[in-house]
Tab-separated table of C-alpha atoms in Angstrom:
chain	number	residue	atom	x	y	z
A	1	MET	CA	22.516	7.717	-14.386
A	2	PRO	CA	23.928	11.015	-13.054
A	3	SER	CA	21.389	13.777	-12.639
A	4	ALA	CA	23.864	16.599	-13.209
A	5	THR	CA	23.402	16.519	-16.971
A	6	PRO	CA	25.447	19.133	-18.934
A	7	THR	CA	23.350	21.986	-20.305
A	8	ASN	CA	24.101	21.143	-23.931
A	9	PHE	CA	22.248	17.838	-23.898
A	10	VAL	CA	19.001	17.705	-25.859
A	11	ILE	CA	15.636	15.979	-25.444
A	12	SER	CA	15.881	13.828	-28.528
A	13	ALA	CA	12.761	11.633	-28.319
A	14	ILE	CA	9.575	11.095	-26.348
A	15	LEU	CA	8.487	7.541	-27.106
A	16	ALA	CA	5.338	5.635	-26.203
A	17	HIS	CA	5.801	3.081	-23.447
A	18	PRO	CA	5.555	-0.482	-24.826
A	19	ARG	CA	3.111	-1.635	-22.102
A	20	ARG	CA	1.462	1.479	-20.643
A	21	ALA	CA	-0.519	3.860	-22.813
A	22	ASP	CA	-0.392	6.571	-20.154
A	23	ARG	CA	3.416	6.671	-20.016
A	24	VAL	CA	6.338	7.677	-22.193
A	25	THR	CA	10.089	7.254	-22.195
A	26	VAL	CA	12.052	10.497	-22.479
A	27	HIS	CA	15.372	10.122	-24.328
A	28	VAL	CA	18.359	12.449	-24.228
A	29	ASP	CA	20.946	13.023	-26.959
A	30	ARG	CA	24.308	13.110	-25.254
A	31	GLY	CA	25.963	14.897	-28.132
A	32	ARG	CA	27.882	18.045	-27.221
A	33	ARG	CA	25.986	20.671	-29.238
A	34	LEU	CA	22.330	21.589	-29.258
A	35	ASN	CA	22.256	21.489	-33.063
A	36	ALA	CA	24.276	18.249	-33.342
A	37	ALA	CA	22.897	15.090	-34.887
A	38	VAL	CA	21.860	12.349	-32.469
A	39	VAL	CA	25.064	10.544	-31.600
A	40	ASP	CA	24.423	9.017	-28.191
A	41	GLN	CA	20.700	8.759	-27.509
A	42	ARG	CA	19.819	7.183	-24.172
A	43	PRO	CA	16.632	6.903	-22.105
A	44	LEU	CA	16.519	9.377	-19.246
A	45	ALA	CA	13.243	8.581	-17.510
A	46	VAL	CA	9.894	6.824	-17.802
A	47	VAL	CA	7.214	9.319	-16.771
A	48	SER	CA	3.494	9.876	-17.169
A	49	LEU	CA	2.010	11.830	-20.054
A	50	GLN	CA	0.681	14.293	-17.497
A	51	ALA	CA	4.205	14.952	-16.245
A	52	VAL	CA	5.463	15.654	-19.764
A	53	GLN	CA	2.603	18.076	-20.328
A	54	ARG	CA	2.995	19.722	-16.929
A	55	LEU	CA	6.729	20.255	-17.399
A	56	GLY	CA	6.285	21.336	-21.022
A	57	VAL	CA	8.858	18.835	-22.299
A	58	ARG	CA	9.312	18.771	-26.089
A	59	CYS	CA	11.722	17.122	-28.478
A	60	GLY	CA	14.600	19.449	-29.298
A	61	ASP	CA	14.456	21.247	-25.951
A	62	GLU	CA	17.649	21.716	-24.005
A	63	ALA	CA	17.950	19.078	-21.304
A	64	THR	CA	19.087	21.390	-18.523
A	65	PRO	CA	20.182	19.926	-15.191
A	66	GLU	CA	17.006	21.298	-13.614
A	67	LEU	CA	14.768	19.630	-16.202
A	68	CYS	CA	16.617	16.334	-15.907
A	69	GLN	CA	16.270	16.412	-12.143
A	70	GLN	CA	12.551	17.091	-12.461
A	71	LEU	CA	12.090	14.206	-14.871
A	72	GLU	CA	14.082	11.854	-12.674
A	73	ALA	CA	11.983	12.887	-9.648
A	74	GLU	CA	8.805	12.198	-11.618
A	75	ALA	CA	10.136	8.774	-12.607
A	76	ARG	CA	11.080	7.951	-9.035
A	77	ALA	CA	7.636	8.945	-7.731
A	78	LEU	CA	6.011	6.841	-10.434
A	79	LEU	CA	8.019	3.793	-9.360
A	80	THR	CA	6.831	4.304	-5.780
A	81	TYR	CA	3.236	4.477	-6.980
A	82	ASP	CA	3.688	1.306	-9.031
A	83	ARG	CA	5.153	-0.480	-6.021
A	84	ALA	CA	2.200	0.610	-3.879
A	85	THR	CA	-0.384	-0.591	-6.403
A	86	ALA	CA	1.455	-3.917	-6.726
A	87	MET	CA	1.282	-4.399	-2.956
A	88	LEU	CA	-2.432	-3.634	-2.926
A	89	ALA	CA	-2.990	-6.020	-5.823
A	90	ARG	CA	-1.794	-8.837	-3.573
A	91	GLY	CA	-4.355	-7.908	-0.920
A	92	PRO	CA	-5.947	-4.868	0.773
A	93	ARG	CA	-3.927	-3.029	3.398
A	94	ALA	CA	-4.277	-0.130	5.789
A	95	SER	CA	-2.564	3.071	4.701
A	96	ARG	CA	-0.215	3.064	7.713
A	97	ASP	CA	0.908	-0.493	6.989
A	98	LEU	CA	1.406	0.277	3.293
A	99	ARG	CA	3.409	3.403	4.114
A	100	GLN	CA	5.740	1.501	6.438
A	101	ARG	CA	6.321	-1.213	3.851
A	102	LEU	CA	7.187	1.310	1.145
A	103	LEU	CA	9.590	3.153	3.420
A	104	ARG	CA	11.328	-0.130	4.244
A	105	LYS	CA	11.781	-0.656	0.508
A	106	GLY	CA	13.735	2.598	0.406
A	107	ASP	CA	11.123	4.883	-1.156
A	108	LEU	CA	11.318	8.534	-0.155
A	109	PRO	CA	8.699	9.766	2.356
A	110	ALA	CA	7.462	12.503	0.001
A	111	ASP	CA	7.004	10.000	-2.837
A	112	VAL	CA	5.248	7.556	-0.520
A	113	ASP	CA	2.841	10.188	0.791
A	114	ALA	CA	2.055	11.344	-2.742
A	115	ALA	CA	1.375	7.771	-3.868
A	116	LEU	CA	-0.896	7.065	-0.894
A	117	GLN	CA	-2.840	10.257	-1.439
A	118	ARG	CA	-3.324	9.417	-5.100
A	119	LEU	CA	-4.586	5.933	-4.182
A	120	LYS	CA	-6.975	7.439	-1.631
A	121	ASP	CA	-8.258	9.952	-4.169
A	122	ILE	CA	-9.218	7.188	-6.613
A	123	GLY	CA	-10.759	5.063	-3.858
A	124	VAL	CA	-8.250	2.212	-3.976
A	125	LEU	CA	-6.874	2.878	-0.489
A	126	ASP	CA	-9.647	3.234	2.094
A	127	ASP	CA	-8.903	2.509	5.756
A	128	GLU	CA	-12.547	2.539	6.799
A	129	ALA	CA	-13.623	0.093	4.087
A	130	PHE	CA	-10.650	-2.128	4.925
A	131	ALA	CA	-11.462	-2.099	8.644
A	132	ARG	CA	-15.102	-2.999	8.023
A	133	HIS	CA	-14.115	-5.791	5.643
A	134	VAL	CA	-11.752	-7.380	8.163
A	135	ALA	CA	-14.253	-6.939	11.004
A	136	ARG	CA	-17.012	-8.567	8.964
A	137	CYS	CA	-14.816	-11.542	8.079
A	138	LEU	CA	-13.708	-12.141	11.664
A	139	LEU	CA	-16.968	-11.389	13.467
A	140	GLY	CA	-19.257	-13.017	10.921
A	141	GLY	CA	-17.312	-16.252	10.981
A	142	GLY	CA	-17.219	-16.279	14.760
A	143	ARG	CA	-13.436	-16.456	14.654
A	144	LYS	CA	-12.950	-13.585	17.103
A	145	ALA	CA	-14.936	-11.461	19.504
A	146	SER	CA	-14.999	-7.673	19.283
A	147	ALA	CA	-11.911	-7.091	21.422
A	148	GLY	CA	-9.928	-9.575	19.356
A	149	VAL	CA	-11.072	-7.972	16.109
A	150	GLN	CA	-10.071	-4.527	17.337
A	151	GLY	CA	-6.634	-5.774	18.304
A	152	ASN	CA	-6.244	-7.461	14.935
A	153	LEU	CA	-7.126	-4.245	13.123
A	154	GLN	CA	-4.693	-2.159	15.166
A	155	ARG	CA	-1.898	-4.607	14.418
A	156	ARG	CA	-2.698	-4.134	10.734
A	157	GLY	CA	-2.215	-0.372	11.035
A	158	ILE	CA	-5.773	0.815	11.661
A	159	PRO	CA	-6.033	3.593	14.297
A	160	ARG	CA	-7.697	2.529	17.548
A	161	GLU	CA	-10.725	4.805	17.208
A	162	LEU	CA	-11.484	3.577	13.693
A	163	ALA	CA	-10.925	-0.056	14.706
A	164	GLU	CA	-13.403	0.277	17.568
A	165	ARG	CA	-16.020	2.073	15.465
A	166	ALA	CA	-15.796	-0.352	12.532
A	167	THR	CA	-16.030	-3.378	14.828
A	168	ARG	CA	-19.002	-1.944	16.730
A	169	GLU	CA	-20.913	-1.014	13.578
A	170	VAL	CA	-20.302	-4.351	11.874
A	171	ALA	CA	-21.369	-6.238	15.001
A	172	ILE	CA	-24.672	-4.339	14.960
A	173	GLU	CA	-25.195	-4.758	11.214
A	174	GLU	CA	-24.446	-8.478	11.325
A	175	GLN	CA	-26.465	-8.923	14.531
A	176	VAL	CA	-23.556	-10.746	16.129
A	177	ASP	CA	-24.445	-12.616	19.308
A	178	GLU	CA	-21.073	-12.488	21.034
A	179	ALA	CA	-22.228	-14.283	24.154
A	180	GLY	CA	-23.690	-17.081	22.081
A	181	SER	CA	-20.598	-17.254	19.886
A	182	ALA	CA	-18.330	-17.440	22.938
A	183	LEU	CA	-20.446	-20.233	24.407
A	184	GLU	CA	-20.314	-22.234	21.186
A	185	LEU	CA	-16.556	-21.738	20.926
A	186	ALA	CA	-16.161	-22.933	24.498
A	187	ARG	CA	-18.263	-26.024	23.840
A	188	ARG	CA	-16.279	-26.949	20.759
A	189	ARG	CA	-12.993	-26.388	22.528
A	190	LEU	CA	-14.017	-28.448	25.551
A	191	ARG	CA	-14.694	-31.448	23.351
A	192	SER	CA	-11.002	-31.493	22.439
A	193	LEU	CA	-9.944	-31.177	26.105
A	194	GLN	CA	-11.908	-34.092	27.545
A	195	SER	CA	-8.797	-36.142	28.260
A	196	LEU	CA	-7.350	-33.455	30.558
A	197	ASP	CA	-8.026	-32.820	34.231
A	198	PRO	CA	-10.581	-30.073	35.092
A	199	LEU	CA	-7.960	-27.522	36.186
A	200	THR	CA	-5.994	-27.878	32.928
A	201	GLN	CA	-9.240	-27.739	30.957
A	202	ARG	CA	-10.201	-24.432	32.570
A	203	ARG	CA	-6.740	-22.967	32.083
A	204	ARG	CA	-6.555	-23.892	28.419
A	205	LEU	CA	-10.136	-22.910	27.721
A	206	SER	CA	-9.562	-19.504	29.313
A	207	ALA	CA	-6.423	-18.921	27.251
A	208	TYR	CA	-8.242	-20.027	24.085
A	209	LEU	CA	-11.118	-17.614	24.626
A	210	GLN	CA	-8.788	-14.746	25.537
A	211	ARG	CA	-6.911	-15.188	22.273
A	212	ARG	CA	-10.189	-14.700	20.455
A	213	GLY	CA	-11.026	-11.554	22.344
């Protein structure tokens, strides 16, 4: 829908969204006179109630190009926010990873940053909590050593300093015995390498332990 709406269009209706109580659909009458009857009413944008109140939008107001552009920008930002929450609903993510995914979808950087900040403000997006959760899962299950956990976190978009701190703190809290865990991993792995010659066993065991940090 073109944003350059002629100045004699009118805000003809502000209707409740059928599925979201916090949103409305703003309709425009595309008749050619401000005092004309509704002849071509079409939805312009789905926006939040807060946006309607902030912009002071009311039925019967002139739908100037500036107002239409503002409403369309609000709708676009809301779609970015919805896309971000949908991604998080499928599983927690680091903010850097989420930002990159949204940008690849074609969302505007300003809209992405606003969505991420809103999610951080309400506590849904929390890099530190995410890093500690991943570290606890990997360290507690003995799946990886500290170095492997840190690398895993950085690949997921967690900054190096935070990855190191979260891993270190979780290791202390969980009283992780990394030497003991490495020894047990080596023993289990060796049982599956018994048919190989000693040199191949050592090479494969070393590679296996390195992959786990």
